Amino acid sequence: MKRSLVFLATACALCVAWVLCKGMQADTRTVEIEGEAIPYICQNEKVYVYLKDLLDSGFFVDAAESRTLETRSGMVSEIVLWQEDIYPKEDKKIGNIPHMQNGWKYEVYINGLQIGTYACQGELLVDAEELIGQPVSFKEDASISEKTVLYDQNGNEEVLPENLEQITKTNRNSVHGNPEAPNRFSFENCSQYLMRAEKNTAHRLGIDVLQKGDILKTKKGSFPLEEVKAGECAGVSILTMQEEYTELSSMLNELGISYSFNNGKLELRGKGNGKTINQKSTDAMGTIPQYPYRMFAMTLELSNGDKLDCLYDGEKLFAANNDLEQTDIWKEYGYVYENGNWTPLK
């Protein structure tokens, strides 16, 4: 009899534990950015996070780049958010996320690239799947799957009286520049917005923001994240590109030398084809536009230990002229570089 009572008590305890566990799982679904739980909205099994919560995770609103425009279709507010440690300027002008106004259009840029924007109860949100570049694994209960539900930091839910609405589609324009195709960089370990999922399960989404010095893996190889340049204030002017940099990728291609990145090292292959390349003159420009794509600034190390100050737009690699002239590495490939000219060794 005593043994039966012990068995019954154990079984009851297990049932209670199972019920509590199920309850905890339902109530403790969380979204985190850099380890801090944040509120979020679920609608149609998709997760949206508030734009303002990125400001507590190392981002700031760039007041110098954000602007308000009056267009034929109405007023447009461009909100530019940068990650502080990869912002390319020492001085930054910090602004605020504007209050939403009826009839206005809002465009959001994160780390130099436009992202789709959503609104609910006067607040701006972004799609978590876009931020991390992969589907989110959360699944809602069938009873609320068609409703708009707000979850606080502790997982408590509140059904909202209005639906979340998409107000700007994802065009992936760089700040005041051209659209960036999803495969332009082909990031393998993060999204185009330089974020990734540290945890992605049915009950927890942990969003990790890549930090300065973290390795970016792309179709061309890997390199440390240093700075991202885009826009009128934090971008690179065409004049700077013409006067201070050489499009190294096209030069190497003409010389028959291939290249790739390997954790910040520039690996060169081939011995050159003996072709002579002379510097091309460029016409003076009255109005100097900015480079129309995002540029990743990096320092690449050559096999002899010399370093090149470089810019990479996902397709073209540019190197500083001063660094190209100061290294003797080109002699190993049968060339001398001087004043923009590539001359084969005799």
CSV table of C-alpha atoms in Angstrom, one decimal:
chain,number,residue,atom,x,y,z
A,1,MET,CA,0.0,0.0,0.0
A,2,LYS,CA,2.8,2.4,0.9
A,3,ARG,CA,4.6,1.6,-2.3
A,4,SER,CA,1.4,2.4,-4.3
A,5,LEU,CA,1.0,5.7,-2.5
A,6,VAL,CA,4.6,6.7,-3.3
A,7,PHE,CA,4.1,5.8,-7.0
A,8,LEU,CA,0.8,7.8,-7.1
A,9,ALA,CA,2.5,10.8,-5.5
A,10,THR,CA,5.4,10.6,-7.9
A,11,ALA,CA,3.0,10.4,-10.9
A,12,CYS,CA,1.1,13.4,-9.7
A,13,ALA,CA,4.3,15.4,-9.2
A,14,LEU,CA,5.4,14.6,-12.7
A,15,CYS,CA,2.0,15.7,-14.1
A,16,VAL,CA,2.2,19.0,-12.2
A,17,ALA,CA,5.7,19.5,-13.5
A,18,TRP,CA,4.7,18.8,-17.0
A,19,VAL,CA,1.8,21.2,-16.9
A,20,LEU,CA,4.0,23.9,-15.4
A,21,CYS,CA,6.6,23.3,-18.0
A,22,LYS,CA,4.0,23.7,-20.8
A,23,GLY,CA,2.8,26.8,-19.2
A,24,MET,CA,6.2,28.2,-18.9
A,25,GLN,CA,7.0,27.5,-22.5
A,26,ALA,CA,3.9,29.3,-23.6
A,27,ASP,CA,4.6,32.3,-21.4
A,28,THR,CA,8.3,32.6,-21.7
A,29,ARG,CA,8.8,33.0,-25.5
A,30,THR,CA,11.3,35.8,-25.8
A,31,VAL,CA,13.1,37.9,-28.3
A,32,GLU,CA,16.5,39.3,-27.3
A,33,ILE,CA,19.0,41.7,-28.8
A,34,GLU,CA,22.5,41.3,-27.5
A,35,GLY,CA,21.2,39.2,-24.6
A,36,GLU,CA,18.5,41.8,-23.5
A,37,ALA,CA,14.9,40.8,-23.8
A,38,ILE,CA,12.7,43.2,-25.7
A,39,PRO,CA,9.0,43.5,-26.5
A,40,TYR,CA,7.8,42.3,-29.9
A,41,ILE,CA,4.7,41.8,-32.0
A,42,CYS,CA,3.6,38.6,-33.7
A,43,GLN,CA,1.2,38.6,-36.6
A,44,ASN,CA,0.5,35.7,-39.0
A,45,GLU,CA,3.4,33.8,-37.4
A,46,LYS,CA,5.9,36.5,-38.2
A,47,VAL,CA,7.9,38.5,-35.6
A,48,TYR,CA,8.4,42.2,-35.6
A,49,VAL,CA,10.7,44.3,-33.3
A,50,TYR,CA,10.4,47.9,-32.4
A,51,LEU,CA,12.9,50.2,-34.2
A,52,LYS,CA,13.4,52.1,-30.9
A,53,ASP,CA,14.8,49.0,-29.2
A,54,LEU,CA,17.8,49.0,-31.6
A,55,LEU,CA,18.9,52.3,-29.9
A,56,ASP,CA,19.6,50.3,-26.7
A,57,SER,CA,21.8,47.8,-28.7
A,58,GLY,CA,24.6,50.0,-29.9
A,59,PHE,CA,22.7,51.9,-32.7
A,60,PHE,CA,22.0,55.6,-33.1
A,61,VAL,CA,19.9,57.8,-35.4
A,62,ASP,CA,22.1,59.7,-37.7
A,63,ALA,CA,20.6,63.2,-37.7
A,64,ALA,CA,23.0,64.4,-40.4
A,65,GLU,CA,21.9,61.7,-42.8
A,66,SER,CA,18.2,61.4,-41.9
A,67,ARG,CA,16.0,63.9,-43.6
A,68,THR,CA,12.4,64.9,-44.5
A,69,LEU,CA,11.4,65.2,-48.1
A,70,GLU,CA,8.4,66.7,-49.8
A,71,THR,CA,7.5,64.6,-52.8
A,72,ARG,CA,4.6,64.5,-55.3
A,73,SER,CA,3.1,61.6,-53.3
A,74,GLY,CA,3.5,63.3,-50.0
A,75,MET,CA,5.9,63.8,-47.1
A,76,VAL,CA,8.7,61.2,-46.7
A,77,SER,CA,10.8,60.8,-43.5
A,78,GLU,CA,14.1,59.0,-44.0
A,79,ILE,CA,15.5,57.5,-40.7
A,80,VAL,CA,19.1,56.4,-40.9
A,81,LEU,CA,20.4,54.1,-38.1
A,82,TRP,CA,24.1,53.3,-37.7
A,83,GLN,CA,25.9,50.9,-35.5
A,84,GLU,CA,28.1,53.1,-33.4
A,85,ASP,CA,31.4,51.2,-33.6
A,86,ILE,CA,31.4,50.8,-37.4
A,87,TYR,CA,30.3,54.4,-38.2
A,88,PRO,CA,33.1,55.8,-40.3
A,89,LYS,CA,33.1,59.4,-38.9
A,90,GLU,CA,34.6,60.5,-35.6
A,91,ASP,CA,31.9,63.1,-35.1
A,92,LYS,CA,28.3,62.1,-35.2
A,93,LYS,CA,25.1,64.0,-34.9
A,94,ILE,CA,22.6,62.0,-32.9
A,95,GLY,CA,18.9,62.4,-33.6
A,96,ASN,CA,15.7,60.7,-32.5
A,97,ILE,CA,13.1,58.4,-34.1
A,98,PRO,CA,10.4,60.9,-35.2
A,99,HIS,CA,6.8,60.6,-34.1
A,100,MET,CA,4.6,59.2,-36.8
A,101,GLN,CA,2.2,61.6,-38.6
A,102,ASN,CA,-0.8,60.7,-40.6
A,103,GLY,CA,-0.2,60.4,-44.3
A,104,TRP,CA,3.6,60.4,-44.1
A,105,LYS,CA,5.8,57.7,-45.5
A,106,TYR,CA,8.7,56.4,-43.4
A,107,GLU,CA,11.8,54.8,-44.9
A,108,VAL,CA,14.3,53.2,-42.5
A,109,TYR,CA,18.0,52.5,-43.2
A,110,ILE,CA,20.1,50.2,-41.0
A,111,ASN,CA,23.9,50.2,-41.4
A,112,GLY,CA,23.6,51.9,-44.8
A,113,LEU,CA,20.8,49.8,-46.3
A,114,GLN,CA,17.1,50.3,-46.5
A,115,ILE,CA,14.8,47.8,-44.8
A,116,GLY,CA,11.0,47.3,-44.9
A,117,THR,CA,9.1,49.4,-42.4
A,118,TYR,CA,5.9,48.5,-40.4
A,119,ALA,CA,3.7,50.5,-38.1
A,120,CYS,CA,1.4,49.7,-35.2
A,121,GLN,CA,-0.2,52.0,-32.7
A,122,GLY,CA,2.0,54.9,-33.8
A,123,GLU,CA,5.3,52.9,-33.5
A,124,LEU,CA,7.7,51.9,-36.2
A,125,LEU,CA,8.8,48.2,-36.4
A,126,VAL,CA,11.0,46.0,-38.7
A,127,ASP,CA,10.7,42.3,-39.6
A,128,ALA,CA,13.0,40.2,-37.5
A,129,GLU,CA,13.5,37.8,-40.4
A,130,GLU,CA,15.0,40.6,-42.5
A,131,LEU,CA,17.3,41.7,-39.6
A,132,ILE,CA,18.8,38.2,-39.3
A,133,GLY,CA,18.5,37.1,-42.9
A,134,GLN,CA,16.7,33.8,-42.1
A,135,PRO,CA,13.2,32.5,-41.1
A,136,VAL,CA,12.2,32.8,-37.4
A,137,SER,CA,11.1,29.6,-35.8
A,138,PHE,CA,8.3,31.0,-33.5
A,139,LYS,CA,4.9,29.3,-33.9
A,140,GLU,CA,1.8,30.9,-32.4
A,141,ASP,CA,-1.1,29.1,-30.8
A,142,ALA,CA,-3.9,28.4,-33.3
A,143,SER,CA,-6.3,30.5,-31.2
A,144,ILE,CA,-4.3,33.7,-31.8
A,145,SER,CA,-2.5,33.0,-35.0
A,146,GLU,CA,-4.7,35.4,-37.0
A,147,LYS,CA,-4.5,38.2,-34.4
A,148,THR,CA,-1.9,40.9,-33.8
A,149,VAL,CA,-0.3,40.1,-30.4
A,150,LEU,CA,2.1,42.2,-28.4
A,151,TYR,CA,4.5,40.3,-26.1
A,152,ASP,CA,6.4,42.1,-23.4
A,153,GLN,CA,9.9,41.4,-22.2
A,154,ASN,CA,8.6,38.6,-19.9
A,155,GLY,CA,6.5,36.9,-22.6
A,156,ASN,CA,3.1,38.2,-21.4
A,157,GLU,CA,0.8,38.6,-24.3
A,158,GLU,CA,-1.8,41.3,-25.2
A,159,VAL,CA,-4.1,41.1,-28.2
A,160,LEU,CA,-4.0,44.4,-29.9
A,161,PRO,CA,-7.1,46.1,-31.4
A,162,GLU,CA,-5.4,47.0,-34.7
A,163,ASN,CA,-3.3,45.1,-37.2
A,164,LEU,CA,0.3,45.8,-37.9
A,165,GLU,CA,0.7,47.5,-41.3
A,166,GLN,CA,3.5,47.5,-43.8
A,167,ILE,CA,4.2,51.1,-44.8
A,168,THR,CA,7.4,50.8,-46.8
A,169,LYS,CA,8.5,47.8,-48.9
A,170,THR,CA,12.0,46.5,-48.9
A,171,ASN,CA,13.9,48.0,-51.8
A,172,ARG,CA,17.4,47.5,-50.3
A,173,ASN,CA,18.7,50.9,-51.5
A,174,SER,CA,21.9,52.2,-50.0
A,175,VAL,CA,21.5,55.5,-48.2
A,176,HIS,CA,20.7,58.0,-51.1
A,177,GLY,CA,22.2,55.5,-53.5
A,178,ASN,CA,21.5,52.5,-55.7
A,179,PRO,CA,19.7,49.2,-54.7
A,180,GLU,CA,22.0,46.5,-53.3
A,181,ALA,CA,21.2,43.0,-54.7
A,182,PRO,CA,20.9,40.3,-52.1
A,183,ASN,CA,23.9,38.5,-53.7
A,184,ARG,CA,26.1,41.5,-54.1
A,185,PHE,CA,28.2,40.5,-51.0
A,186,SER,CA,26.5,37.1,-50.4
A,187,PHE,CA,27.2,37.3,-46.6
A,188,GLU,CA,27.4,33.7,-45.3
A,189,ASN,CA,27.4,34.4,-41.5
A,190,CYS,CA,25.1,37.4,-41.2
A,191,SER,CA,22.4,39.4,-42.9
A,192,GLN,CA,22.9,42.4,-45.1
A,193,TYR,CA,22.2,44.5,-42.0
A,194,LEU,CA,25.2,42.8,-40.2
A,195,MET,CA,23.0,40.8,-37.7
A,196,ARG,CA,22.5,37.1,-37.2
A,197,ALA,CA,20.6,34.7,-35.0
A,198,GLU,CA,22.5,33.7,-32.0
A,199,LYS,CA,19.6,31.5,-31.0
A,200,ASN,CA,16.5,30.6,-33.1
A,201,THR,CA,14.1,28.1,-31.6
A,202,ALA,CA,10.4,27.8,-31.1
A,203,HIS,CA,10.6,29.7,-27.8
A,204,ARG,CA,13.6,32.0,-28.1
A,205,LEU,CA,15.1,34.3,-30.8
A,206,GLY,CA,18.5,35.8,-29.9
A,207,ILE,CA,19.6,38.5,-32.3
A,208,ASP,CA,23.4,39.1,-32.3
A,209,VAL,CA,24.8,42.4,-33.8
A,210,LEU,CA,28.2,41.9,-35.4
A,211,GLN,CA,30.8,44.1,-33.7
A,212,LYS,CA,33.9,45.8,-35.1
A,213,GLY,CA,36.6,43.2,-35.6
A,214,ASP,CA,34.2,40.3,-36.2
A,215,ILE,CA,34.9,38.3,-39.4
A,216,LEU,CA,32.5,38.8,-42.3
A,217,LYS,CA,32.3,35.9,-44.7
A,218,THR,CA,31.4,36.7,-48.3
A,219,LYS,CA,31.5,35.1,-51.7
A,220,LYS,CA,35.0,36.6,-52.2
A,221,GLY,CA,36.3,35.4,-48.8
A,222,SER,CA,36.5,36.7,-45.3
A,223,PHE,CA,37.6,39.9,-43.7
A,224,PRO,CA,37.2,41.8,-40.4
A,225,LEU,CA,34.4,44.2,-40.1
A,226,GLU,CA,35.8,47.7,-39.7
A,227,GLU,CA,33.7,50.5,-41.1
A,228,VAL,CA,30.7,50.8,-43.5
A,229,LYS,CA,30.5,53.9,-45.7
A,230,ALA,CA,27.3,55.1,-47.4
A,231,GLY,CA,25.3,58.3,-48.0
A,232,GLU,CA,26.2,61.9,-48.3
A,233,CYS,CA,27.8,62.4,-44.9
A,234,ALA,CA,29.3,58.9,-44.1
A,235,GLY,CA,29.9,57.8,-47.7
A,236,VAL,CA,32.8,58.2,-50.1
A,237,SER,CA,32.8,60.9,-52.9
A,238,ILE,CA,33.7,60.0,-56.5
A,239,LEU,CA,36.4,62.6,-56.3
A,240,THR,CA,38.1,60.8,-53.4
A,241,MET,CA,37.9,57.6,-55.3
A,242,GLN,CA,39.5,59.1,-58.4
A,243,GLU,CA,42.3,60.9,-56.6
A,244,GLU,CA,43.2,58.6,-53.8
A,245,TYR,CA,42.3,55.0,-54.8
A,246,THR,CA,42.9,52.6,-57.6
A,247,GLU,CA,40.3,50.0,-58.7
A,248,LEU,CA,42.6,47.1,-57.8
A,249,SER,CA,40.3,44.3,-58.8
A,250,SER,CA,40.1,45.4,-62.4
A,251,MET,CA,43.8,46.0,-62.6
A,252,LEU,CA,44.6,42.6,-61.3
A,253,ASN,CA,42.2,41.1,-63.7
A,254,GLU,CA,43.9,42.8,-66.7
A,255,LEU,CA,47.3,41.6,-65.4
A,256,GLY,CA,46.1,38.0,-65.1
A,257,ILE,CA,46.3,37.9,-61.3
A,258,SER,CA,43.4,36.6,-59.2
A,259,TYR,CA,42.7,37.5,-55.6
A,260,SER,CA,40.6,36.5,-52.6
A,261,PHE,CA,40.2,37.5,-48.9
A,262,ASN,CA,41.2,35.2,-46.1
A,263,ASN,CA,40.5,36.6,-42.6
A,264,GLY,CA,41.9,40.0,-43.6
A,265,LYS,CA,44.7,38.7,-45.8
A,266,LEU,CA,44.8,39.5,-49.5
A,267,GLU,CA,45.8,36.3,-51.3
A,268,LEU,CA,47.1,36.8,-54.8
A,269,ARG,CA,47.5,34.1,-57.4
A,270,GLY,CA,49.3,34.1,-60.8
A,271,LYS,CA,52.4,35.7,-62.2
A,272,GLY,CA,51.1,38.3,-64.5
A,273,ASN,CA,50.9,38.4,-68.2
A,274,GLY,CA,53.5,41.1,-69.0
A,275,LYS,CA,50.9,43.7,-70.0
A,276,THR,CA,51.6,47.4,-69.4
A,277,ILE,CA,48.8,49.5,-67.9
A,278,ASN,CA,49.0,53.2,-67.8
A,279,GLN,CA,47.0,55.5,-65.6
A,280,LYS,CA,43.8,56.7,-67.2
A,281,SER,CA,43.1,60.4,-66.9
A,282,THR,CA,39.7,61.4,-65.4
A,283,ASP,CA,37.7,64.5,-66.3
A,284,ALA,CA,37.1,67.1,-63.7
A,285,MET,CA,33.6,67.1,-62.3
A,286,GLY,CA,31.6,70.2,-61.4
A,287,THR,CA,29.3,68.4,-59.0
A,288,ILE,CA,30.9,65.6,-57.1
A,289,PRO,CA,28.4,62.8,-56.4
A,290,GLN,CA,28.9,60.2,-53.7
A,291,TYR,CA,29.7,56.6,-54.6
A,292,PRO,CA,26.2,55.0,-55.1
A,293,TYR,CA,26.9,51.7,-53.2
A,294,ARG,CA,27.8,50.8,-49.6
A,295,MET,CA,31.6,50.5,-49.2
A,296,PHE,CA,33.2,48.3,-46.5
A,297,ALA,CA,36.5,49.8,-45.4
A,298,MET,CA,39.2,47.2,-44.5
A,299,THR,CA,42.9,46.8,-44.0
A,300,LEU,CA,44.2,43.9,-46.0
A,301,GLU,CA,47.6,42.3,-45.3
A,302,LEU,CA,49.8,41.1,-48.2
A,303,SER,CA,51.9,37.9,-48.0
A,304,ASN,CA,55.1,40.1,-47.3
A,305,GLY,CA,53.4,41.7,-44.3
A,306,ASP,CA,52.6,45.0,-46.0
A,307,LYS,CA,49.1,46.4,-45.6
A,308,LEU,CA,46.7,48.0,-47.9
A,309,ASP,CA,43.9,50.5,-47.0
A,310,CYS,CA,41.0,49.2,-49.1
A,311,LEU,CA,37.4,49.7,-49.9
A,312,TYR,CA,35.1,47.0,-51.1
A,313,ASP,CA,31.6,47.4,-52.6
A,314,GLY,CA,30.8,43.7,-53.0
A,315,GLU,CA,32.1,43.5,-56.6
A,316,LYS,CA,35.0,45.9,-56.9
A,317,LEU,CA,38.1,46.2,-54.6
A,318,PHE,CA,39.7,49.6,-54.3
A,319,ALA,CA,43.2,50.2,-52.7
A,320,ALA,CA,44.8,53.4,-51.6
A,321,ASN,CA,47.4,54.7,-54.1
A,322,ASN,CA,50.0,55.5,-51.4
A,323,ASP,CA,49.9,51.9,-50.1
A,324,LEU,CA,50.2,50.4,-53.6
A,325,GLU,CA,53.3,52.4,-54.2
A,326,GLN,CA,55.0,51.7,-50.8
A,327,THR,CA,54.9,47.9,-51.1
A,328,ASP,CA,57.3,45.9,-53.2
A,329,ILE,CA,55.0,42.9,-53.4
A,330,TRP,CA,54.3,43.6,-57.1
A,331,LYS,CA,57.8,42.6,-58.0
A,332,GLU,CA,57.0,39.0,-57.0
A,333,TYR,CA,54.4,39.1,-59.8
A,334,GLY,CA,56.7,40.7,-62.4
A,335,TYR,CA,55.6,44.4,-62.0
A,336,VAL,CA,56.5,47.8,-60.7
A,337,TYR,CA,53.7,50.1,-59.7
A,338,GLU,CA,54.3,53.9,-59.8
A,339,ASN,CA,52.0,56.9,-60.2
A,340,GLY,CA,49.1,54.6,-61.3
A,341,ASN,CA,51.2,52.8,-64.0
A,342,TRP,CA,51.8,49.1,-64.0
A,343,THR,CA,55.1,48.3,-65.8
A,344,PRO,CA,56.4,44.8,-66.3
A,345,LEU,CA,59.9,44.1,-65.0
A,346,LYS,CA,62.6,43.7,-67.7
